[in-house]
PDB file of C-alpha atoms in Angstrom:
ATOM      1  CA  MET U 110      -0.012   0.029   0.012  1.00 45.00           C
ATOM      2  CA  VAL U 111       1.363   3.454  -0.966  1.00 58.00           C
ATOM      3  CA  ASP U 112       1.701   6.065   1.783  1.00 75.00           C
ATOM      4  CA  GLU U 113       0.632   8.968  -0.395  1.00 82.00           C
ATOM      5  CA  GLU U 114       0.428  11.451   2.482  1.00 86.00           C
ATOM      6  CA  GLY U 115       3.928  10.515   3.685  1.00 86.00           C
ATOM      7  CA  PHE U 116       5.331  11.023   0.181  1.00 88.00           C
ATOM      8  CA  ARG U 117       3.479  14.371  -0.187  1.00 89.00           C
ATOM      9  CA  GLU U 118       4.763  15.540   3.181  1.00 91.00           C
ATOM     10  CA  PHE U 119       8.291  14.572   2.337  1.00 90.00           C
ATOM     11  CA  MET U 120       8.090  16.387  -1.050  1.00 90.00           C
ATOM     12  CA  ARG U 121       6.715  19.551   0.539  1.00 91.00           C
ATOM     13  CA  ALA U 122       9.733  19.662   2.775  1.00 92.00           C
ATOM     14  CA  ARG U 123      12.452  18.584   0.289  1.00 91.00           C
ATOM     15  CA  LEU U 124      11.392  19.644  -3.152  1.00 92.00           C
ATOM     16  CA  PRO U 125      13.401  22.859  -3.336  1.00 92.00           C
ATOM     17  CA  ARG U 126      16.619  21.102  -2.357  1.00 92.00           C
ATOM     18  CA  LEU U 127      16.011  18.188  -4.706  1.00 93.00           C
ATOM     19  CA  SER U 128      15.103  20.639  -7.514  1.00 92.00           C
ATOM     20  CA  ARG U 129      18.385  22.518  -7.003  1.00 91.00           C
ATOM     21  CA  ALA U 130      20.353  19.271  -7.138  1.00 91.00           C
ATOM     22  CA  ALA U 131      18.545  18.237 -10.341  1.00 91.00           C
ATOM     23  CA  PHE U 132      19.230  21.607 -11.929  1.00 91.00           C
ATOM     24  CA  LEU U 133      22.906  21.520 -11.072  1.00 88.00           C
ATOM     25  CA  LEU U 134      23.216  17.919 -12.426  1.00 88.00           C
ATOM     26  CA  ALA U 135      21.202  18.568 -15.559  1.00 86.00           C
ATOM     27  CA  GLY U 136      22.475  22.064 -16.370  1.00 85.00           C
ATOM     28  CA  GLY U 137      19.128  23.495 -17.464  1.00 87.00           C
ATOM     29  CA  HIS U 138      15.654  24.035 -16.058  1.00 89.00           C
ATOM     30  CA  ALA U 139      13.793  21.836 -18.586  1.00 89.00           C
ATOM     31  CA  GLN U 140      16.311  19.000 -18.224  1.00 89.00           C
ATOM     32  CA  ALA U 141      16.195  19.325 -14.458  1.00 91.00           C
ATOM     33  CA  GLU U 142      12.398  19.134 -14.439  1.00 92.00           C
ATOM     34  CA  ASP U 143      12.522  15.987 -16.564  1.00 91.00           C
ATOM     35  CA  LEU U 144      15.270  14.457 -14.362  1.00 90.00           C
ATOM     36  CA  LEU U 145      13.480  15.273 -11.150  1.00 92.00           C
ATOM     37  CA  GLN U 146      10.155  14.014 -12.461  1.00 92.00           C
ATOM     38  CA  ALA U 147      11.694  10.658 -13.549  1.00 91.00           C
ATOM     39  CA  ALA U 148      13.363  10.285 -10.179  1.00 91.00           C
ATOM     40  CA  LEU U 149      10.224  11.160  -8.224  1.00 91.00           C
ATOM     41  CA  ILE U 150       8.108   8.773 -10.193  1.00 91.00           C
ATOM     42  CA  LYS U 151      10.524   5.955  -9.305  1.00 90.00           C
ATOM     43  CA  ALA U 152      10.572   7.036  -5.659  1.00 89.00           C
ATOM     44  CA  ALA U 153       6.771   7.291  -5.465  1.00 89.00           C
ATOM     45  CA  LEU U 154       6.295   3.878  -6.974  1.00 88.00           C
ATOM     46  CA  HIS U 155       8.553   2.378  -4.337  1.00 86.00           C
ATOM     47  CA  TRP U 156       7.877   4.822  -1.506  1.00 89.00           C
ATOM     48  CA  ALA U 157       7.530   2.089   1.163  1.00 86.00           C
ATOM     49  CA  LYS U 158      11.053   0.858   0.348  1.00 85.00           C
ATOM     50  CA  VAL U 159      12.421   4.380  -0.011  1.00 84.00           C
ATOM     51  CA  SER U 160      11.032   5.632   3.319  1.00 86.00           C
ATOM     52  CA  ALA U 161      12.039   2.445   5.111  1.00 85.00           C
ATOM     53  CA  ALA U 162      15.641   2.930   3.995  1.00 79.00           C
ATOM     54  CA  GLY U 163      15.926   5.546   6.724  1.00 83.00           C
ATOM     55  CA  ASP U 164      17.109   8.513   4.633  1.00 87.00           C
ATOM     56  CA  PRO U 165      14.689   9.095   1.800  1.00 89.00           C
ATOM     57  CA  GLU U 166      16.450  12.264   0.635  1.00 89.00           C
ATOM     58  CA  ALA U 167      19.716  10.400   0.132  1.00 89.00           C
ATOM     59  CA  TYR U 168      17.841   7.602  -1.598  1.00 89.00           C
ATOM     60  CA  ILE U 169      16.151   9.998  -4.000  1.00 90.00           C
ATOM     61  CA  ARG U 170      19.464  11.838  -4.544  1.00 90.00           C
ATOM     62  CA  LYS U 171      20.930   8.522  -5.619  1.00 89.00           C
ATOM     63  CA  ILE U 172      17.994   7.927  -7.975  1.00 90.00           C
ATOM     64  CA  LEU U 173      18.611  11.421  -9.345  1.00 91.00           C
ATOM     65  CA  TYR U 174      22.249  10.664 -10.034  1.00 90.00           C
ATOM     66  CA  HIS U 175      21.522   7.355 -11.651  1.00 88.00           C
ATOM     67  CA  GLU U 176      18.801   8.835 -13.840  1.00 88.00           C
ATOM     68  CA  HIS U 177      21.217  11.595 -14.884  1.00 87.00           C
ATOM     69  CA  VAL U 178      23.898   8.995 -15.814  1.00 83.00           C
ATOM     70  CA  ARG U 179      21.339   6.882 -17.637  1.00 81.00           C
ATOM     71  CA  THR U 180      20.230   9.953 -19.655  1.00 72.00           C
ATOM     72  CA  TRP U 181      23.718  11.038 -20.763  1.00 63.00           C
ATOM     73  CA  ARG U 182      24.733   7.439 -21.611  1.00 64.00           C
ATOM     74  CA  ARG U 183      21.651   6.996 -23.654  1.00 59.00           C
ATOM     75  CA  ARG U 184      21.765  10.298 -25.517  1.00 55.00           C
ATOM     76  CA  ARG U 185      25.526  10.932 -25.818  1.00 52.00           C
ATOM     77  CA  PHE U 186      24.991  14.449 -27.015  1.00 49.00           C
ATOM     78  CA  LEU U 187      27.200  17.482 -26.493  1.00 49.00           C
ATOM     79  CA  GLU U 188      25.915  20.542 -24.753  1.00 52.00           C
ATOM     80  CA  HIS U 189      26.444  23.813 -26.488  1.00 54.00           C
ATOM     81  CA  SER U 190      26.318  27.136 -24.680  1.00 62.00           C
ATOM     82  CA  THR U 191      24.431  29.914 -26.409  1.00 67.00           C
ATOM     83  CA  ALA U 192      25.928  33.262 -27.378  1.00 68.00           C
ATOM     84  CA  VAL U 193      22.958  35.165 -25.966  1.00 69.00           C
ATOM     85  CA  VAL U 194      22.000  35.068 -22.309  1.00 63.00           C
ATOM     86  CA  PRO U 195      18.274  35.390 -21.596  1.00 57.00           C
ATOM     87  CA  ASP U 196      17.260  38.647 -19.935  1.00 60.00           C
ATOM     88  CA  ARG U 197      16.369  38.375 -16.292  1.00 56.00           C
ATOM     89  CA  ALA U 198      15.240  41.071 -13.870  1.00 51.00           C
ATOM     90  CA  MET U 199      17.937  41.871 -11.289  1.00 50.00           C
ATOM     91  CA  VAL U 200      17.029  42.936  -7.834  1.00 50.00           C
ATOM     92  CA  GLY U 201      19.210  45.452  -6.046  1.00 46.00           C
ATOM     93  CA  ASP U 202      22.968  44.783  -6.382  1.00 53.00           C
ATOM     94  CA  GLU U 203      22.692  41.104  -7.206  1.00 64.00           C
ATOM     95  CA  SER U 204      24.426  41.491 -10.527  1.00 70.00           C
ATOM     96  CA  ASP U 205      27.757  40.194  -9.359  1.00 72.00           C
ATOM     97  CA  ARG U 206      26.171  37.089  -7.843  1.00 76.00           C
ATOM     98  CA  ALA U 207      24.095  36.577 -10.966  1.00 76.00           C
ATOM     99  CA  VAL U 208      27.134  36.781 -13.269  1.00 78.00           C
ATOM    100  CA  GLN U 209      28.976  34.335 -11.010  1.00 79.00           C
ATOM    101  CA  ARG U 210      26.026  31.902 -11.083  1.00 81.00           C
ATOM    102  CA  LEU U 211      25.886  32.182 -14.861  1.00 82.00           C
ATOM    103  CA  VAL U 212      29.646  31.627 -15.246  1.00 83.00           C
ATOM    104  CA  LEU U 213      29.365  28.682 -12.814  1.00 83.00           C
ATOM    105  CA  GLU U 214      26.476  27.098 -14.769  1.00 86.00           C
ATOM    106  CA  GLN U 215      28.356  27.433 -18.070  1.00 87.00           C
ATOM    107  CA  ALA U 216      31.528  25.984 -16.540  1.00 87.00           C
ATOM    108  CA  LEU U 217      29.576  23.093 -14.935  1.00 87.00           C
ATOM    109  CA  ALA U 218      28.031  22.360 -18.376  1.00 88.00           C
ATOM    110  CA  LYS U 219      31.497  21.936 -19.785  1.00 90.00           C
ATOM    111  CA  LEU U 220      32.604  19.318 -17.233  1.00 90.00           C
ATOM    112  CA  THR U 221      32.130  15.672 -17.916  1.00 91.00           C
ATOM    113  CA  PRO U 222      28.855  14.345 -16.414  1.00 89.00           C
ATOM    114  CA  ARG U 223      30.819  12.444 -13.706  1.00 90.00           C
ATOM    115  CA  GLN U 224      32.891  15.525 -12.810  1.00 91.00           C
ATOM    116  CA  ARG U 225      29.723  17.677 -12.665  1.00 90.00           C
ATOM    117  CA  ALA U 226      28.016  15.135 -10.416  1.00 91.00           C
ATOM    118  CA  VAL U 227      31.012  15.003  -8.047  1.00 92.00           C
ATOM    119  CA  VAL U 228      31.101  18.859  -7.766  1.00 90.00           C
ATOM    120  CA  VAL U 229      27.312  19.072  -7.223  1.00 89.00           C
ATOM    121  CA  LEU U 230      27.253  16.292  -4.644  1.00 90.00           C
ATOM    122  CA  ARG U 231      30.329  17.432  -2.773  1.00 90.00           C
ATOM    123  CA  TYR U 232      29.907  21.189  -2.734  1.00 86.00           C
ATOM    124  CA  PHE U 233      26.292  22.015  -3.456  1.00 84.00           C
ATOM    125  CA  GLU U 234      24.732  19.026  -1.658  1.00 87.00           C
ATOM    126  CA  ASP U 235      27.456  19.142   0.940  1.00 86.00           C
ATOM    127  CA  LEU U 236      28.020  15.358   0.988  1.00 90.00           C
ATOM    128  CA  SER U 237      31.143  13.768   2.368  1.00 91.00           C
ATOM    129  CA  GLU U 238      33.502  11.928   0.076  1.00 93.00           C
ATOM    130  CA  ALA U 239      32.177   8.612   1.391  1.00 93.00           C
ATOM    131  CA  ALA U 240      28.518   9.637   0.891  1.00 91.00           C
ATOM    132  CA  THR U 241      29.294  10.925  -2.626  1.00 92.00           C
ATOM    133  CA  ALA U 242      31.028   7.645  -3.411  1.00 92.00           C
ATOM    134  CA  GLN U 243      28.004   5.698  -2.163  1.00 91.00           C
ATOM    135  CA  VAL U 244      25.560   7.829  -4.260  1.00 89.00           C
ATOM    136  CA  MET U 245      27.721   7.420  -7.337  1.00 90.00           C
ATOM    137  CA  GLY U 246      28.405   3.729  -6.779  1.00 91.00           C
ATOM    138  CA  THR U 247      32.182   4.250  -6.864  1.00 92.00           C
ATOM    139  CA  SER U 248      35.194   4.349  -4.540  1.00 94.00           C
ATOM    140  CA  VAL U 249      36.216   7.216  -2.329  1.00 94.00           C
ATOM    141  CA  GLY U 250      39.492   7.356  -4.299  1.00 95.00           C
ATOM    142  CA  THR U 251      37.557   7.870  -7.515  1.00 94.00           C
ATOM    143  CA  VAL U 252      35.567  10.667  -5.884  1.00 94.00           C
ATOM    144  CA  LYS U 253      38.865  12.286  -4.754  1.00 94.00           C
ATOM    145  CA  SER U 254      40.470  12.082  -8.194  1.00 94.00           C
ATOM    146  CA  GLN U 255      37.291  13.203 -10.015  1.00 93.00           C
ATOM    147  CA  THR U 256      37.015  16.141  -7.591  1.00 92.00           C
ATOM    148  CA  SER U 257      40.634  17.159  -8.214  1.00 91.00           C
ATOM    149  CA  HIS U 258      40.170  16.908 -12.004  1.00 93.00           C
ATOM    150  CA  ALA U 259      36.897  18.812 -11.840  1.00 91.00           C
ATOM    151  CA  LEU U 260      38.261  21.652  -9.759  1.00 89.00           C
ATOM    152  CA  GLY U 261      41.334  21.890 -11.991  1.00 90.00           C
ATOM    153  CA  ARG U 262      39.103  22.046 -15.051  1.00 91.00           C
ATOM    154  CA  LEU U 263      36.820  24.687 -13.464  1.00 87.00           C
ATOM    155  CA  ARG U 264      39.953  26.754 -12.733  1.00 87.00           C
ATOM    156  CA  THR U 265      40.887  26.543 -16.433  1.00 88.00           C
ATOM    157  CA  LEU U 266      37.408  26.961 -17.892  1.00 87.00           C
ATOM    158  CA  ALA U 267      36.463  29.926 -15.663  1.00 85.00           C
ATOM    159  CA  PRO U 268      39.388  31.773 -14.133  1.00 85.00           C
ATOM    160  CA  GLU U 269      36.942  34.360 -12.744  1.00 83.00           C
ATOM    161  CA  LEU U 270      35.735  31.635 -10.390  1.00 79.00           C
ATOM    162  CA  ALA U 271      39.153  31.194  -8.831  1.00 78.00           C
ATOM    163  CA  GLU U 272      38.049  32.375  -5.400  1.00 79.00           C
ATOM    164  CA  LEU U 273      35.049  30.043  -5.382  1.00 77.00           C
ATOM    165  CA  VAL U 274      37.250  27.135  -6.509  1.00 77.00           C
ATOM    166  CA  ARG U 275      39.737  27.896  -3.728  1.00 79.00           C
ATOM    167  CA  GLU U 276      36.883  27.820  -1.210  1.00 79.00           C
ATOM    168  CA  MET U 277      35.798  24.422  -2.598  1.00 75.00           C
ATOM    169  CA  GLU U 278      39.380  23.074  -2.256  1.00 72.00           C
ATOM    170  CA  VAL U 279      39.666  24.352   1.298  1.00 75.00           C
ATOM    171  CA  SER U 280      36.375  22.693   2.313  1.00 70.00           C
ATOM    172  CA  SER U 281      37.505  19.356   0.874  1.00 63.00           C
TER     173      SER U 281
END
């Protein structure tokens, strides 16, 4: 029997965080919505198992990652950044942060899917190396090496993010 109310309550509390993770993994709003929808459908269908696992958010995060990997393995397409950035209304003096977010999104899009996943899980989801390895189904050593390669690549792709990358390295 499906515990619909339990699932709905969980989603009310965790949807913003899961949406952010999906966006950072997918690199775009439409792709993130598709990724999150696929993961939530799987979670809802097996909610009894997911909630019994003890940490449903971690379980769904793992589903997100595996759905993301399945998608890029199946499609094998290259992402292309556009020359024109869509107009967005800026509030107050948020322009520097907005530019930094945009540069970060573009740099993340240029990483390999595995490198992007490591950066998202380690620094935006604040998972430990061990937890990241568990979500990705790999070893801690692989997480460490992928993190090192990803941060080095971010430094090369977006030198203007040097301070942010240094903060990431310090928090490792």
